[in-house]
Short mmCIF file of C-alpha atoms in Angstrom, two decimals:
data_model
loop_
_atom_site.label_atom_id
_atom_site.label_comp_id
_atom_site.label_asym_id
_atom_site.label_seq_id
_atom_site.Cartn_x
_atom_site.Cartn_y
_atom_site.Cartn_z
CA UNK E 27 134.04 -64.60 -76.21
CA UNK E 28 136.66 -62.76 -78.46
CA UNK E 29 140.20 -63.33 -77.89
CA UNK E 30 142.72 -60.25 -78.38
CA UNK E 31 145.41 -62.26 -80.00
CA UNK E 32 147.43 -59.01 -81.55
CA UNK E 33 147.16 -55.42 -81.32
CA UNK E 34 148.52 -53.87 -84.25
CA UNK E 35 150.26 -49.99 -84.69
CA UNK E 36 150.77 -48.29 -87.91
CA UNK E 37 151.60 -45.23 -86.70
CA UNK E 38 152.83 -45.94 -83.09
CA UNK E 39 153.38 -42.49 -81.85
CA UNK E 40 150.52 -40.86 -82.76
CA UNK E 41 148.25 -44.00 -81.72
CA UNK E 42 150.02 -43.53 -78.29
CA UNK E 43 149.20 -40.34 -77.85
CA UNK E 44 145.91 -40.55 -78.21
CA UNK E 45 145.05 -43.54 -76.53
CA UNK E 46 143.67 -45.96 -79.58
CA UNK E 47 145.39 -49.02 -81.38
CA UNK E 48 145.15 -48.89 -85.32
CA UNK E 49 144.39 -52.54 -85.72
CA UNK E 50 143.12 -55.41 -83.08
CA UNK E 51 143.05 -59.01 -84.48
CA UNK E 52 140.67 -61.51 -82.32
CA UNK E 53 139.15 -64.80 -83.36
CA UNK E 54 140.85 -64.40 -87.06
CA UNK E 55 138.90 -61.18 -87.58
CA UNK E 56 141.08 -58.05 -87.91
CA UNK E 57 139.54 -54.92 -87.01
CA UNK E 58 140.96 -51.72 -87.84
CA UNK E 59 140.28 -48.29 -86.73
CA UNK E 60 139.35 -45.42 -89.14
CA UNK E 61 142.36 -44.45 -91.27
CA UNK E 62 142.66 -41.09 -92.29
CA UNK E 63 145.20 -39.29 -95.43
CA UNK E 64 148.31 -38.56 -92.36
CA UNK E 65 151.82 -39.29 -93.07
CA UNK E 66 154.14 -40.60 -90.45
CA UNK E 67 154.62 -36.80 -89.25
CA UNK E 68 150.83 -36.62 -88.67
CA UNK E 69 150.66 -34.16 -91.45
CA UNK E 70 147.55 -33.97 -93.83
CA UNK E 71 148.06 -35.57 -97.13
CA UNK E 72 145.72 -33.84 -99.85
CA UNK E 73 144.13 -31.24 -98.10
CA UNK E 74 141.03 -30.38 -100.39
CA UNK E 75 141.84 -33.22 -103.14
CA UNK E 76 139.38 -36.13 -101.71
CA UNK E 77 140.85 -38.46 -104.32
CA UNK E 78 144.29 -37.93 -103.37
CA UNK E 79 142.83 -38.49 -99.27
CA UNK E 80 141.19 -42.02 -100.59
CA UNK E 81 144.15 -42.92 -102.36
CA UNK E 82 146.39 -42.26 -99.30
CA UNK E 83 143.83 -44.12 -97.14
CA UNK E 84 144.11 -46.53 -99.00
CA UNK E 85 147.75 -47.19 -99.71
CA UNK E 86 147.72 -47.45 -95.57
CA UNK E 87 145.23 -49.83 -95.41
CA UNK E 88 146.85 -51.89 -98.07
CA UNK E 89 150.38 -51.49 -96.11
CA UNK E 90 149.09 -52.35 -92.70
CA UNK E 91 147.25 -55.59 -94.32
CA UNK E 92 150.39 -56.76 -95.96
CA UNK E 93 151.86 -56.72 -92.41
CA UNK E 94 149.57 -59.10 -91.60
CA UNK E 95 149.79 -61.30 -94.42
CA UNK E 96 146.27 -60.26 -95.54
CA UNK E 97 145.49 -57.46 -98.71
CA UNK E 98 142.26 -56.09 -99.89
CA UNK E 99 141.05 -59.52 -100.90
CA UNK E 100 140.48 -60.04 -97.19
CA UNK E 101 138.44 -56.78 -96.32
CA UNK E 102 135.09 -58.30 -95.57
CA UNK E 103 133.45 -54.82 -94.84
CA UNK E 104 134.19 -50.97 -94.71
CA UNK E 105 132.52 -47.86 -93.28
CA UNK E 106 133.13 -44.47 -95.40
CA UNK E 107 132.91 -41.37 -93.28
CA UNK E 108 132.87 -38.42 -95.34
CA UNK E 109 132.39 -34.57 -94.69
CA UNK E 110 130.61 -34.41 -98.12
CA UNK E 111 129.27 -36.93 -100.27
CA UNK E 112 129.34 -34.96 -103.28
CA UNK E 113 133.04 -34.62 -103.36
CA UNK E 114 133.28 -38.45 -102.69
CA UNK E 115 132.31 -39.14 -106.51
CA UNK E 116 136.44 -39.00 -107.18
CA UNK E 117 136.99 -40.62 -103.78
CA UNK E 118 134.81 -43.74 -105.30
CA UNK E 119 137.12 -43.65 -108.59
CA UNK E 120 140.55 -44.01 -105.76
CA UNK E 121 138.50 -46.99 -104.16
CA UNK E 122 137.95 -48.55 -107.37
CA UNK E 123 141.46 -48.36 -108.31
CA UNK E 124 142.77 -49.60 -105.02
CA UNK E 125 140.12 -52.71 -105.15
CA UNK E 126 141.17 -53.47 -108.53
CA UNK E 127 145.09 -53.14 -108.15
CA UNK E 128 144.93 -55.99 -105.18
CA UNK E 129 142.33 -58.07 -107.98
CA UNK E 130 139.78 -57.67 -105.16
CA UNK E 131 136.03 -57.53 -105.01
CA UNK E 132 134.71 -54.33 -103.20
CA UNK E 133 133.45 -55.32 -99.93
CA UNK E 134 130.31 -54.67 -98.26
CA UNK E 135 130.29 -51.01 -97.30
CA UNK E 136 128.18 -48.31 -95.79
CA UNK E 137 128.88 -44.61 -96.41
CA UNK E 138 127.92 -41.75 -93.87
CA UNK E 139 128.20 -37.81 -94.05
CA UNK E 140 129.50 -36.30 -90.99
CA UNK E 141 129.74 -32.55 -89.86
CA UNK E 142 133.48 -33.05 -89.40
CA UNK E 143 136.20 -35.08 -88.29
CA UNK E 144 139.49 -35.47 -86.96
CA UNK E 145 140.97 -31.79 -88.12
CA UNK E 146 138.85 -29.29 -91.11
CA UNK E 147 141.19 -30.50 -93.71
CA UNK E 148 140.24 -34.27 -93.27
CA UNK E 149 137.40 -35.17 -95.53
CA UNK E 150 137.08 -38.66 -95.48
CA UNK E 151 137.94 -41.81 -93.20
CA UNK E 152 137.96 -45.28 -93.63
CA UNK E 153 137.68 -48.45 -91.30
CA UNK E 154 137.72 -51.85 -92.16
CA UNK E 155 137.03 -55.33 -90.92
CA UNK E 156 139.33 -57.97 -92.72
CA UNK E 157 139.24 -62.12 -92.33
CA UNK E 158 142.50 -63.39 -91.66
#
């Protein structure tokens, strides 16, 4: 049975409000919900630029790891939601970057086109599941 040891809040307010943690650790395993391109206003950050979303997304992820003691070397696997998988191809070039910067092997990953998600001007999101 898994064991909530931590829940963990990168953007506190906003998770509040609606209702979600960004991060639970259990059993060693942290498991962290979909980041989107938001700055600590809950503003969109690169609203048409998909690279400059990934980036962003990434730069969170990398944050909220570092927290924990944990970077990209830890991610174990990822799920890409995107609104269009064409505009991804610069996304993949951000991800590449990010992976390579922390010396880290890309993880496992799956990649999905969705209608939409959180607000129009969000084209991609990323969750992770990280080994502590």
């Amino acid at each position: 049975m898994a064991q909530v040891e931590q829940a963990i809040h990168i953007f506190p307010d906003i998770e509040k409000a609606l209702g979600f943690s960004a991060a639970i650790k259990a059993n060693g395993t942290l498991y962290m919900s979909g980041m989107i391109a938001i700055d600590a206003g809950m503003k969109i950050v690169g609203v048409g630029d998909m690279y400059t979303q990934v980036k962003t997304i990434y730069a969170t992820l990398s944050h909220a790891l570092a927290e924990q003691g944990l970077s990209l070397k830890n991610v174990l696997k990822e799920t890409v939601f995107v609104t269009d998988l064409a505009a991804m191809e610069t996304g993949r070039k951000a991800r590449q970057e990010a992976y390579a910067a922390a010396q880290a092997y890309p993880p496992a990953s799956t990649m999905v086109e969705v209608k939409a998600l959180f607000t129009p001007e969000v084209m991609v999101e990323i969750e992770i599941i990280a080994q502590t």
